[in-house]
Structures are given as C-alpha cells and as structure tokens.
Tab-separated table of C-alpha atoms and ligand atoms in Angstrom:
chain	number	residue	atom	x	y	z
A	25	MET	CA	8.599	-40.758	18.612
A	26	PRO	CA	4.376	-40.762	20.228
A	27	SER	CA	2.246	-43.199	17.643
A	28	THR	CA	-0.649	-42.618	16.097
A	29	ALA	CA	-3.216	-44.793	17.879
A	30	ARG	CA	-3.429	-42.356	20.554
A	31	LEU	CA	-4.406	-39.505	18.575
A	32	PRO	CA	-7.485	-38.385	18.461
A	33	GLU	CA	-10.175	-39.602	15.790
A	34	GLU	CA	-9.987	-36.231	14.327
A	35	LEU	CA	-6.513	-35.269	13.987
A	36	THR	CA	-5.998	-39.010	12.314
A	37	GLU	CA	-4.244	-38.996	8.955
A	38	GLU	CA	-7.952	-41.276	7.869
A	39	TYR	CA	-9.764	-38.203	9.078
A	40	ALA	CA	-8.116	-35.191	8.063
A	41	ARG	CA	-8.213	-36.863	4.235
A	42	THR	CA	-12.214	-37.574	4.364
A	43	LEU	CA	-11.834	-33.402	5.578
A	44	ASP	CA	-10.218	-32.187	1.937
A	45	GLN	CA	-12.613	-35.043	0.042
A	46	ALA	CA	-15.233	-33.641	1.704
A	47	ASP	CA	-13.626	-30.031	0.375
A	48	GLU	CA	-15.225	-28.179	-2.477
A	49	LEU	CA	-12.541	-26.256	-2.396
A	50	ALA	CA	-9.902	-28.485	-2.887
A	51	PRO	CA	-9.618	-28.750	-6.787
A	52	PHE	CA	-8.026	-25.325	-6.343
A	53	ARG	CA	-4.815	-26.856	-5.420
A	54	GLU	CA	-3.697	-28.292	-7.904
A	55	ARG	CA	-4.023	-24.537	-9.978
A	56	PHE	CA	-0.597	-23.761	-7.927
A	57	ALA	CA	2.958	-24.346	-8.019
A	58	ILE	CA	3.589	-26.013	-4.915
A	59	PRO	CA	7.266	-26.358	-3.963
A	60	GLN	CA	8.594	-29.594	-3.736
A	61	ARG	CA	11.259	-30.895	-1.191
A	62	ASN	CA	13.729	-33.949	-2.597
A	63	GLY	CA	10.961	-34.924	-4.647
A	64	THR	CA	7.234	-34.810	-2.359
A	65	PRO	CA	5.933	-31.408	-2.193
A	66	VAL	CA	6.298	-28.957	0.966
A	67	VAL	CA	3.889	-28.089	3.755
A	68	TYR	CA	3.707	-23.998	3.048
A	69	LEU	CA	2.196	-22.812	5.565
A	70	CYS	CA	3.677	-18.732	4.644
A	71	GLY	CA	1.305	-17.723	2.578
A	72	HIS	CA	1.416	-14.646	4.937
A	73	SER	CA	4.829	-13.424	3.627
A	74	LEU	CA	4.720	-14.972	0.104
A	75	GLY	CA	2.065	-16.899	-1.488
A	76	LEU	CA	2.233	-19.669	-4.139
A	77	MET	CA	2.888	-19.032	-7.721
A	78	PRO	CA	-0.771	-19.902	-9.375
A	79	LYS	CA	-0.068	-22.306	-12.340
A	80	ASP	CA	-1.727	-19.627	-14.807
A	81	ALA	CA	1.111	-16.486	-14.016
A	82	PRO	CA	3.897	-18.176	-17.310
A	83	ALA	CA	1.012	-17.411	-19.767
A	84	ALA	CA	-0.962	-14.296	-18.533
A	85	ILE	CA	3.413	-12.942	-18.864
A	86	ALA	CA	3.812	-14.721	-21.922
A	87	GLN	CA	1.443	-13.343	-23.413
A	88	GLU	CA	1.938	-9.766	-22.941
A	89	LEU	CA	6.089	-10.728	-24.319
A	90	ASP	CA	3.638	-11.699	-27.386
A	91	ALA	CA	1.747	-8.764	-27.672
A	92	TRP	CA	4.699	-6.907	-26.803
A	93	ALA	CA	6.700	-8.534	-28.957
A	94	ARG	CA	4.264	-8.196	-31.941
A	95	LEU	CA	2.971	-5.015	-31.709
A	96	GLY	CA	5.593	-2.557	-29.571
A	97	VAL	CA	4.365	0.373	-28.990
A	98	GLU	CA	0.659	-0.809	-29.836
A	99	GLY	CA	0.273	-2.653	-27.525
A	100	HIS	CA	-0.188	0.344	-25.497
A	101	PHE	CA	-4.062	0.580	-27.454
A	102	HIS	CA	-4.221	-2.679	-29.332
A	103	ALA	CA	-2.687	-5.458	-27.227
A	104	PRO	CA	-6.167	-7.887	-26.711
A	105	ARG	CA	-5.665	-6.636	-23.286
A	106	PRO	CA	-5.111	-2.675	-24.058
A	107	TRP	CA	-2.059	-1.887	-21.829
A	108	PHE	CA	-3.777	2.025	-21.764
A	109	SER	CA	-6.346	0.668	-19.143
A	110	TYR	CA	-4.869	-2.488	-18.132
A	111	HIS	CA	-4.777	-1.497	-14.763
A	112	ARG	CA	-8.901	-1.941	-14.630
A	113	GLU	CA	-7.959	-5.809	-15.643
A	114	VAL	CA	-8.295	-6.021	-11.764
A	115	SER	CA	-10.439	-3.731	-9.885
A	116	ALA	CA	-12.990	-5.544	-10.138
A	117	ALA	CA	-11.584	-7.946	-8.137
A	118	LEU	CA	-9.784	-5.728	-5.968
A	119	ALA	CA	-13.121	-4.078	-5.186
A	120	GLU	CA	-14.835	-7.436	-4.437
A	121	LEU	CA	-12.182	-7.998	-1.465
A	122	LEU	CA	-12.273	-4.664	-0.389
A	123	GLY	CA	-16.116	-4.462	0.215
A	124	ALA	CA	-15.078	-1.248	-2.075
A	125	LEU	CA	-17.329	-0.225	-4.824
A	126	PRO	CA	-14.636	0.084	-8.270
A	127	HIS	CA	-13.396	3.259	-8.871
A	128	GLU	CA	-12.737	3.067	-5.304
A	129	VAL	CA	-9.737	1.141	-6.389
A	130	VAL	CA	-6.195	1.167	-8.408
A	131	ALA	CA	-3.619	-1.239	-8.771
A	132	MET	CA	-0.031	0.511	-8.652
A	133	ASN	CA	3.094	0.947	-7.389
A	134	SER	CA	4.317	-1.296	-3.728
A	135	LEU	CA	3.285	-1.003	-0.746
A	136	THR	CA	5.349	1.278	1.056
A	137	VAL	CA	5.323	3.512	-1.805
A	138	ASN	CA	1.575	3.647	-1.423
A	139	LEU	CA	1.907	4.345	1.821
A	140	HIS	CA	4.006	7.618	1.346
A	141	LEU	CA	1.690	8.902	-1.677
A	142	LEU	CA	-1.322	8.492	1.004
A	143	LEU	CA	0.275	9.486	4.221
A	144	ALA	CA	1.130	12.990	1.227
A	145	SER	CA	-2.331	13.336	1.447
A	146	PHE	CA	-4.159	12.614	5.005
A	147	TYR	CA	-1.369	13.571	7.343
A	148	GLN	CA	-1.766	17.340	7.488
A	149	PRO	CA	-0.995	18.201	10.610
A	150	ARG	CA	-3.091	21.520	11.420
A	151	GLY	CA	-2.231	23.404	14.809
A	152	GLN	CA	-2.469	21.008	18.264
A	153	ARG	CA	-4.025	18.136	15.363
A	154	ARG	CA	-0.709	16.527	15.084
A	155	LYS	CA	-0.399	13.017	16.223
A	156	ILE	CA	-0.387	9.393	14.779
A	157	LEU	CA	-1.873	6.339	16.387
A	158	LEU	CA	-0.333	3.419	15.357
A	159	GLU	CA	-0.179	-0.039	16.828
A	160	HIS	CA	2.217	-1.795	19.057
A	161	PHE	CA	5.375	-3.426	17.120
A	162	PRO	CA	4.314	-2.362	14.099
A	163	PHE	CA	5.667	-3.171	10.638
A	164	PRO	CA	8.666	-1.472	10.721
A	165	SER	CA	7.874	0.251	6.681
A	166	ASP	CA	4.694	1.665	8.575
A	167	LEU	CA	7.005	2.796	11.304
A	168	TYR	CA	9.418	4.813	9.086
A	169	VAL	CA	6.715	6.262	6.448
A	170	ALA	CA	5.220	7.655	9.974
A	171	GLN	CA	8.382	8.572	11.034
A	172	THR	CA	9.311	10.534	7.961
A	173	HIS	CA	6.370	12.454	7.610
A	174	VAL	CA	6.115	13.574	10.772
A	175	ARG	CA	9.644	14.819	9.947
A	176	TRP	CA	9.222	16.840	6.352
A	177	HIS	CA	6.264	18.696	8.215
A	178	GLY	CA	9.184	20.038	10.411
A	179	LEU	CA	8.047	18.280	13.594
A	180	ASP	CA	9.363	15.542	16.211
A	181	PRO	CA	8.619	11.933	15.920
A	182	GLN	CA	8.643	11.818	19.388
A	183	ASP	CA	6.051	13.882	20.162
A	184	VAL	CA	3.516	13.503	17.700
A	185	LEU	CA	3.650	9.780	16.888
A	186	GLU	CA	2.275	7.494	19.778
A	187	LEU	CA	2.275	3.706	19.346
A	188	LEU	CA	-0.199	1.751	21.269
A	189	ALA	CA	0.446	-0.709	24.072
A	190	PRO	CA	-1.078	-3.996	24.465
A	191	ARG	CA	-2.082	-4.644	29.074
A	192	PRO	CA	0.595	-5.584	30.705
A	193	GLY	CA	0.774	-9.443	31.144
A	194	GLU	CA	-1.014	-9.584	27.251
A	195	ALA	CA	0.490	-9.755	23.861
A	196	THR	CA	-2.659	-8.430	21.322
A	197	LEU	CA	-4.513	-4.717	21.317
A	198	ARG	CA	-8.178	-4.700	23.380
A	199	THR	CA	-10.802	-3.040	20.779
A	200	GLU	CA	-12.094	-0.668	23.762
A	201	ASP	CA	-8.419	0.467	25.171
A	202	THR	CA	-7.703	1.460	21.017
A	203	CYS	CA	-11.180	3.960	20.945
A	204	ARG	CA	-11.315	4.736	24.750
A	205	ARG	CA	-7.298	6.772	24.122
A	206	ILE	CA	-8.570	7.378	20.224
A	207	GLU	CA	-11.225	9.316	22.715
A	208	GLU	CA	-8.741	10.408	24.707
A	209	LEU	CA	-6.250	12.429	22.338
A	210	GLY	CA	-9.322	14.025	20.686
A	211	GLU	CA	-8.648	16.906	19.058
A	212	GLU	CA	-4.917	16.025	19.147
A	213	LEU	CA	-5.442	13.006	17.115
A	214	ALA	CA	-4.710	13.985	13.490
A	215	LEU	CA	-4.248	10.473	11.656
A	216	VAL	CA	-5.281	6.383	12.797
A	217	PHE	CA	-3.016	4.592	11.452
A	218	MET	CA	-2.945	0.527	11.599
A	219	SER	CA	-2.958	-2.861	10.077
A	220	GLY	CA	-6.151	-4.766	9.033
A	221	VAL	CA	-3.981	-8.118	10.632
A	222	HIS	CA	-0.616	-7.326	12.783
A	223	TYR	CA	2.014	-9.196	10.688
A	224	TYR	CA	3.268	-9.969	14.262
A	225	THR	CA	1.007	-11.689	16.366
A	226	GLY	CA	-1.745	-12.397	13.294
A	227	GLN	CA	-4.699	-9.953	15.750
A	228	ARG	CA	-7.230	-8.636	13.177
A	229	PHE	CA	-8.772	-5.409	14.221
A	230	ASP	CA	-12.189	-4.234	14.434
A	231	VAL	CA	-11.353	-1.764	11.655
A	232	GLU	CA	-15.112	-0.933	11.623
A	233	ALA	CA	-15.157	0.397	15.219
A	234	ILE	CA	-12.102	1.994	14.850
A	235	THR	CA	-12.279	4.154	11.694
A	236	ALA	CA	-15.696	5.061	13.631
A	237	ALA	CA	-13.043	6.386	16.929
A	238	ALA	CA	-10.862	8.213	14.946
A	239	HIS	CA	-14.198	10.174	13.147
A	240	ARG	CA	-16.150	10.761	16.400
A	241	ALA	CA	-12.471	12.301	17.603
A	242	GLY	CA	-12.517	14.404	14.135
A	243	ALA	CA	-9.079	12.286	13.006
A	244	LEU	CA	-8.355	10.387	9.474
A	245	ALA	CA	-8.190	5.766	10.171
A	246	GLY	CA	-5.916	4.409	7.273
A	247	PHE	CA	-4.746	0.925	7.205
A	248	ASP	CA	-2.384	-1.060	5.754
A	249	LEU	CA	-3.967	-4.225	4.649
A	250	ALA	CA	-0.525	-5.973	3.505
A	251	HIS	CA	-1.889	-9.555	6.535
A	252	ALA	CA	-5.320	-8.817	5.856
A	253	ILE	CA	-6.243	-8.373	1.583
A	254	GLY	CA	-7.542	-11.980	0.739
A	255	ASN	CA	-7.671	-13.243	4.801
A	256	VAL	CA	-10.222	-11.131	6.340
A	257	GLU	CA	-13.817	-9.919	5.363
A	258	LEU	CA	-13.571	-6.482	4.763
A	259	ARG	CA	-16.033	-3.291	3.768
A	260	LEU	CA	-14.427	-0.296	3.282
A	261	HIS	CA	-16.834	2.043	1.399
A	262	ASP	CA	-19.040	1.078	5.011
A	263	TRP	CA	-16.476	1.310	7.360
A	264	GLU	CA	-16.299	5.041	5.588
A	265	VAL	CA	-12.321	3.762	5.824
A	266	ASP	CA	-10.243	6.837	4.481
A	267	PHE	CA	-7.856	5.208	2.493
A	268	ALA	CA	-6.037	2.071	2.625
A	269	ALA	CA	-3.187	0.077	0.424
A	270	TRP	CA	-1.637	-3.172	0.170
A	271	CYS	CA	0.760	-5.639	-1.397
A	272	SER	CA	-0.495	-8.391	-3.567
A	273	TYR	CA	2.240	-10.833	-2.568
A	274	LYS	CA	1.507	-12.313	0.353
A	275	TYR	CA	-2.536	-13.783	0.078
A	276	LEU	CA	-3.368	-13.128	-3.356
A	277	ASN	CA	-0.391	-14.986	-4.592
A	278	SER	CA	0.527	-12.295	-7.208
A	279	GLY	CA	4.166	-13.252	-6.453
A	280	PRO	CA	7.084	-11.308	-5.174
A	281	GLY	CA	7.470	-7.437	-5.033
A	282	GLY	CA	4.262	-7.958	-7.044
A	283	VAL	CA	1.993	-4.812	-7.692
A	284	GLY	CA	0.571	-3.090	-4.410
A	285	GLY	CA	-2.467	-1.060	-4.933
A	286	ILE	CA	-4.973	2.251	-2.694
A	287	PHE	CA	-8.213	2.285	-2.124
A	288	VAL	CA	-9.768	6.224	-0.981
A	289	HIS	CA	-12.945	6.416	-0.265
A	290	GLU	CA	-14.783	8.083	-2.733
A	291	ARG	CA	-15.777	10.925	-0.543
A	292	HIS	CA	-11.803	12.025	-0.440
A	293	GLY	CA	-11.357	10.832	-4.210
A	294	LEU	CA	-14.260	12.806	-5.551
A	295	ASP	CA	-12.908	15.918	-3.655
A	296	PRO	CA	-10.475	18.168	-5.882
A	297	GLY	CA	-9.481	19.649	-3.259
A	298	ARG	CA	-7.818	17.068	-1.332
A	299	PHE	CA	-4.044	17.197	-2.027
A	300	ARG	CA	-2.344	14.554	-4.146
A	301	LEU	CA	1.309	14.310	-5.549
A	302	GLY	CA	0.960	14.662	-9.371
A	303	GLY	CA	2.312	11.875	-12.125
A	304	TRP	CA	1.008	11.710	-15.520
A	305	TRP	CA	-0.824	8.838	-14.689
A	306	GLY	CA	-2.943	10.648	-12.332
A	307	THR	CA	-4.690	12.699	-14.985
A	308	PRO	CA	-7.754	11.839	-16.616
A	309	GLU	CA	-7.589	9.914	-19.801
A	310	SER	CA	-9.069	11.751	-22.143
A	311	VAL	CA	-6.243	14.652	-21.715
A	312	ARG	CA	-3.835	12.664	-20.046
A	313	PHE	CA	-1.894	12.977	-23.961
A	314	GLN	CA	-2.662	16.653	-24.172
A	315	LEU	CA	1.080	17.102	-21.571
A	316	LEU	CA	-1.272	20.112	-19.797
A	317	GLU	CA	0.698	23.137	-17.653
A	318	GLU	CA	-1.543	22.052	-14.348
A	319	PHE	CA	-1.421	18.304	-13.088
A	320	SER	CA	-5.605	18.470	-11.987
A	321	PRO	CA	-6.069	14.702	-11.477
A	322	ALA	CA	-9.136	12.399	-12.539
A	323	PRO	CA	-12.018	11.868	-10.447
A	324	GLY	CA	-11.329	8.937	-7.410
A	325	ALA	CA	-8.023	6.282	-6.497
A	326	GLU	CA	-6.600	6.850	-10.399
A	327	GLY	CA	-6.512	9.967	-9.217
A	328	TRP	CA	-3.311	8.992	-6.880
A	329	GLN	CA	-1.267	7.107	-10.105
A	330	LEU	CA	1.815	8.837	-11.082
A	331	SER	CA	3.559	6.510	-13.396
A	332	ASN	CA	2.459	4.337	-16.323
A	333	ALA	CA	1.223	0.747	-14.951
A	334	PRO	CA	3.809	-1.980	-14.401
A	335	ILE	CA	2.072	-5.197	-17.466
A	336	LEU	CA	4.281	-7.663	-16.646
A	337	PRO	CA	3.346	-8.088	-12.572
A	338	LEU	CA	-0.412	-7.019	-13.463
A	339	ALA	CA	-0.573	-9.477	-15.918
A	340	VAL	CA	-0.047	-11.942	-13.411
A	341	HIS	CA	-2.260	-10.137	-10.594
A	342	ARG	CA	-5.024	-10.204	-13.351
A	343	VAL	CA	-4.656	-14.070	-13.369
A	344	ALA	CA	-4.150	-14.769	-9.351
A	345	LEU	CA	-7.462	-12.527	-8.790
A	346	ARG	CA	-9.277	-14.498	-11.514
A	347	LEU	CA	-9.312	-17.935	-8.826
A	348	PHE	CA	-9.898	-15.201	-5.834
A	349	GLN	CA	-13.296	-15.317	-7.873
A	350	GLU	CA	-14.430	-17.887	-8.877
A	351	ALA	CA	-13.756	-19.598	-5.734
A	352	GLY	CA	-15.681	-17.023	-3.658
A	353	PRO	CA	-15.590	-15.005	-0.690
A	354	GLU	CA	-17.710	-16.833	1.804
A	355	ARG	CA	-16.608	-20.718	0.583
A	356	LEU	CA	-13.027	-19.388	0.872
A	357	TYR	CA	-13.332	-17.872	4.300
A	358	ARG	CA	-15.306	-20.937	5.369
A	359	LYS	CA	-12.526	-22.925	4.588
A	360	ARG	CA	-10.261	-20.609	6.205
A	361	GLU	CA	-12.006	-20.894	9.996
A	362	ARG	CA	-11.766	-24.322	9.798
A	363	LEU	CA	-8.562	-24.950	8.485
A	364	THR	CA	-7.220	-22.609	10.771
A	365	ALA	CA	-8.894	-23.830	13.592
A	366	TYR	CA	-7.946	-27.621	12.646
A	367	ALA	CA	-4.105	-25.919	13.318
A	368	GLN	CA	-5.208	-24.891	16.292
A	369	ARG	CA	-6.499	-28.087	17.448
A	370	TRP	CA	-3.499	-29.474	16.309
A	371	ILE	CA	-0.799	-27.276	18.485
A	372	ASP	CA	-4.023	-27.872	21.526
A	373	TYR	CA	-3.012	-31.531	21.100
A	374	VAL	CA	0.949	-31.148	20.838
A	375	ARG	CA	0.746	-28.526	24.314
A	376	SER	CA	-2.132	-31.171	26.177
A	377	ARG	CA	0.595	-33.557	25.394
A	378	LEU	CA	3.591	-31.962	26.609
A	379	PRO	CA	2.399	-29.491	29.037
A	380	ALA	CA	6.192	-28.383	30.046
A	381	ALA	CA	6.683	-27.378	25.912
A	382	PRO	CA	6.872	-23.534	25.916
A	383	LEU	CA	4.400	-23.033	23.120
A	384	ARG	CA	2.018	-20.658	22.509
A	385	VAL	CA	-0.718	-19.382	19.996
A	386	ILE	CA	-0.827	-15.610	20.974
A	387	THR	CA	-3.532	-14.767	18.044
A	388	PRO	CA	-6.891	-13.742	19.708
A	389	PRO	CA	-9.557	-17.234	18.237
A	390	PRO	CA	-11.930	-15.692	15.703
A	391	PRO	CA	-12.734	-13.024	15.334
A	392	GLU	CA	-10.162	-11.744	15.774
A	393	ARG	CA	-8.316	-13.704	13.313
A	394	GLY	CA	-8.041	-14.863	9.923
A	395	ALA	CA	-5.725	-17.465	8.790
A	396	GLN	CA	-2.468	-16.727	10.327
A	397	LEU	CA	-1.074	-17.897	14.124
A	398	SER	CA	1.273	-16.833	15.678
A	399	LEU	CA	2.938	-19.500	18.169
A	400	LEU	CA	4.812	-17.822	20.263
A	401	VAL	CA	8.255	-19.790	21.841
A	402	GLU	CA	9.679	-19.325	25.281
A	403	ARG	CA	12.331	-21.236	24.190
A	404	ASP	CA	14.262	-22.793	21.572
A	405	GLY	CA	12.675	-21.132	19.262
A	406	GLY	CA	15.263	-21.644	16.829
A	407	LYS	CA	15.379	-25.221	16.860
A	408	LEU	CA	12.104	-26.157	16.586
A	409	TYR	CA	11.134	-24.194	13.131
A	410	SER	CA	14.339	-25.457	12.085
A	411	ALA	CA	13.333	-28.629	13.417
A	412	LEU	CA	9.919	-27.718	11.145
A	413	GLN	CA	11.817	-26.987	8.293
A	414	GLU	CA	13.693	-30.341	8.322
A	415	ALA	CA	10.261	-32.348	7.954
A	416	ASN	CA	9.815	-30.198	4.536
A	417	ILE	CA	7.225	-28.030	6.486
A	418	VAL	CA	7.471	-24.043	5.615
A	419	VAL	CA	6.674	-21.743	8.257
A	420	ASP	CA	9.027	-18.341	9.269
A	421	TRP	CA	10.427	-17.065	12.214
A	422	ARG	CA	10.338	-13.675	13.507
A	423	GLU	CA	12.372	-12.407	16.177
A	424	PRO	CA	12.322	-12.388	19.431
A	425	ASN	CA	9.916	-15.633	19.158
A	426	VAL	CA	7.656	-16.752	17.696
A	427	ILE	CA	6.887	-18.578	14.530
A	428	ARG	CA	4.363	-17.811	12.424
A	429	LEU	CA	1.850	-19.968	10.016
A	430	ALA	CA	-0.957	-19.784	8.019
A	431	PRO	CA	-2.933	-22.218	5.858
A	432	VAL	CA	-4.408	-20.801	2.956
A	433	PRO	CA	-7.658	-21.686	1.669
A	434	LEU	CA	-6.658	-21.300	-1.920
A	435	TYR	CA	-4.406	-24.318	-1.580
A	436	ASN	CA	-3.610	-25.624	2.133
A	437	SER	CA	-5.199	-28.903	3.092
A	438	PHE	CA	-6.685	-30.368	5.870
A	439	ALA	CA	-3.820	-33.413	4.928
A	440	ASP	CA	-1.415	-30.393	5.163
A	441	LEU	CA	-2.313	-29.401	8.757
A	442	TYR	CA	-1.419	-33.253	9.076
A	443	ARG	CA	1.359	-33.339	8.827
A	444	PHE	CA	2.524	-30.432	10.008
A	445	GLY	CA	0.824	-31.774	13.314
A	446	GLN	CA	3.201	-34.403	13.270
A	447	ALA	CA	6.501	-32.947	13.065
A	448	LEU	CA	5.517	-30.390	15.842
A	449	LEU	CA	4.872	-33.663	17.997
A	450	GLN	CA	7.561	-34.999	17.214
A	451	ALA	CA	9.475	-31.916	17.381
A	452	ALA	CA	7.980	-30.973	20.790
A	453	HIS	CA	8.977	-34.194	22.233
A	454	VAL	CA	12.460	-34.112	21.183
A	455	LEU	CA	13.038	-30.740	23.106
A	456	TRP	CA	10.912	-30.796	25.570
A	457	GLY	CA	9.619	-34.308	25.950
B	504	PLP	C1	2.732	-4.669	7.043
B	504	PLP	C2	4.422	-5.045	6.490
B	504	PLP	N1	3.566	-3.320	5.895
B	504	PLP	C3	4.517	-3.270	4.928
B	504	PLP	C4	5.298	-4.058	4.588
B	504	PLP	C5	6.116	-3.914	3.274
B	504	PLP	O1	5.994	-3.898	2.118
B	504	PLP	P1	6.554	-3.482	0.585
B	504	PLP	O2	7.805	-4.283	0.555
B	504	PLP	O3	5.920	-3.982	-0.680
B	504	PLP	O4	6.828	-1.945	0.575
B	504	PLP	C6	5.802	-5.075	4.528
B	504	PLP	C7	5.948	-6.083	4.028
B	504	PLP	O5	6.229	-7.691	4.319
B	504	PLP	C8	4.483	-6.114	5.735
B	504	PLP	O6	4.332	-7.220	6.343
C-alpha cells in the first residue's frame, strides 16, 4: 500500500483541503445532491455524462404541479411563470453560456431530435456541394443523423460523408489539418458538422477557426455542444457559427432526458427564406391561436419550435441554470482549469510512481480541453474501472479502452480529487505494481 508520507506536498489531503477552503465556489457544492454509498458521499466525476441534481429541482417541479392543480388550463397564461412563454425563462442564461443573443437560442426537444431539425434546414446539397465533414469517431447519434439526412436526399453516405482522421500515432485532431481538409474539399463541401468538445477524447475543438474555414470554403458549420455547454467558453454569435444544439443533462445539471436546445445565428434565424420544418409553436405568438392555414415562422431560433414546451423539465432547467448565473462564467471556468490540472497532476504522479502502468491521458492540454480527462488504459482497463467503482469513485468506461472523468467546478472539490488520486494509486499498485 503506498504511504501518504511520500506524497508531494500539493497532493496531500491537507493541501487539498486548504485549496477547498480558499475556493470561492466551494459553497455551491451544498446546493447539489451528492449520491451516497453506505452513508458516504461518492466522488462523483461523471458530470460529462449526467450532472447532479440541484437541490432546488424538486421545489421547482412542485411549483408547476401546484399551478397545474390550482389553475388547470389557465396556467398557460396565469401561472406565476406562464407556461405559454416559459421557455424564455431560460433564454438569457443559455445565451450567456453560449455567447449568443437571446433570440438566437431556444430550449426545446432533445438533442438528436434537434440535430435532425437543424440538418433539415442547413444541409441542402446542391450540385457538387454535397459533402459533410465530421470529426473522427463521432458520437453515434451525430453519425446516424448525418447518414440518414444524406439518404433522405437520395445520396449515398459512402460518397458524401467524410470523417477526419488524426495523424498516425495521434489520438486527437490538429486544427490546422481540419482547416486544410476543409479548404481542399472547397466547392464539394456543404457542411462541417462537429462537436464542440469530443465526447471520447475530451478534445475541445477550435470552433471559431473551423467555422471561419468552413465559411471561406462557401460551406456552413454546425456543432453538437453536448460536452461543451456549461463546460467551456463559447462565443457562437461572434464566431458566426451557423447552428448548434446541445443537451442539458450533462454539465447543465438539468436532469435525465432534460430539455435540449438550439442556437441559430440571427443571420439565418431572421431570414424567412431559410427552410425550417413547421409546427404551431414555431409561429409568432400573435398569430399562434389563429391557426392560420400556412406555416409562417417566428423570427429567431423560436421559429424552429414545433410543440408546446415541456414545463416540468424546463422548471428544473431554470433553477439549474440559475446556479451558473450566480457562480458567473469567469469564476467557473477558472476553477475548472485548476481542478482539471489537479486531476491531471494526480494521474502524472501515479504514472511516475508506476512507470509500467499502461495509462495515458489522451485529452490535449489547455486550451484544447474543458473539464474532461480521458484516460486511455491499454491493458486491464475494465479492472481499473471496477477498482475505482469499488472505491466509490464514479467515472465512466467507454469502449474500447478509455475511462472518462470530469471534475465539475460547481460541485467537485479538491478533496474529491485527493480521493480519486488515492484510489487510482492503490488500484495501479495492485494491477501493475
Ligand atoms: C455528443 C453527443 N451527441 C448526442 C448525444 C445524444 O443525446 P440525446 O440522447 O439527448 O439525443 C449524446 C448523448 O450522450 C452525446 O454525448
């Protein structure tokens, strides 16, 4: 068993606690329900998959149930927060996290559904401009969305979809290679469709540079921000990103299957000629109940809405986003950097103590990462994952050989990372010592 005495000073438990005492965001941890095992809180490092529940969530849902019980249908206009316009309760907070104008965002549906709606508008192959460029190893849903849109247009995904590949021996993409490929595809390229932070490697892509390259090629650029929103700085409006979608159950802590959202740059959102699939909730409020015979969209992202909004998940989303507003993005991202560096420091230390351990962080260093670290384990990865689970460290395992972990600044502490580091060290001793 490795002894604590030999730890470098900054990795001791005392030092971690000192860092927590000096952390101005530390009180936010109390505002979340931390899962427990045998009466002890786990070390929850899985916010990249499902964020924790804000303790305000049950009351937020209860408030809407109460309005429903008291008011019935009248709640649409007379609930304390009328349901008719409830989605706007979250627009300002989302816009701040995305670097967007409030009318460029709307909370609605779920992520894959939204990606389909957006590709219906933004993948319009014409002549030889038909190709879609995706990152390597895209999240399956993104790939399936792209494949099925291509087929819908009567084209063959084999001819039209291109997946970027890292250089031989490298795990992540280089921005210059991505931009060069975009330039080479030139007039054949219709759409760059990538994520903001890669779900598997944790690499944060240079959304600004990639969007600019796509535009220079005459193509559009849209992003799946599932792992980016609430995690990394975004300035979608200024970067002129064409469209984006995300889910709210990861870093936004808005509950399993929580309501997703879309960004549509105002250049498209205010263009009535831009095709969008229609539903009554996408029409301007002033005419929505006139049930007109022809679909005419509301200006902005709201024109992509189809159905009336899911109030109960939105209620959770509202209180979850309020915590981001209270914490403020600068403090949040600053703490993210420090926590993630601390987790990396522990992994580096374990590797230095056990050089035979087949462990390697494949996530690039800042600025090309957010909170997530992807630990590639060449052998016995499943055993390492189980050992961490047994030590009450909640991370996740992604086939074929990666353990993902994300220290989340709103609720993780330096003491959490001390517990993680100790568990990793002990498991590595058992497996490879
Ligand atoms: C990058 C990415 N895209 C898409 C999805 C699919 O999300 P949903 O099930 O909400 O459609 C996920 C889910 O984890 C994801 O990580």
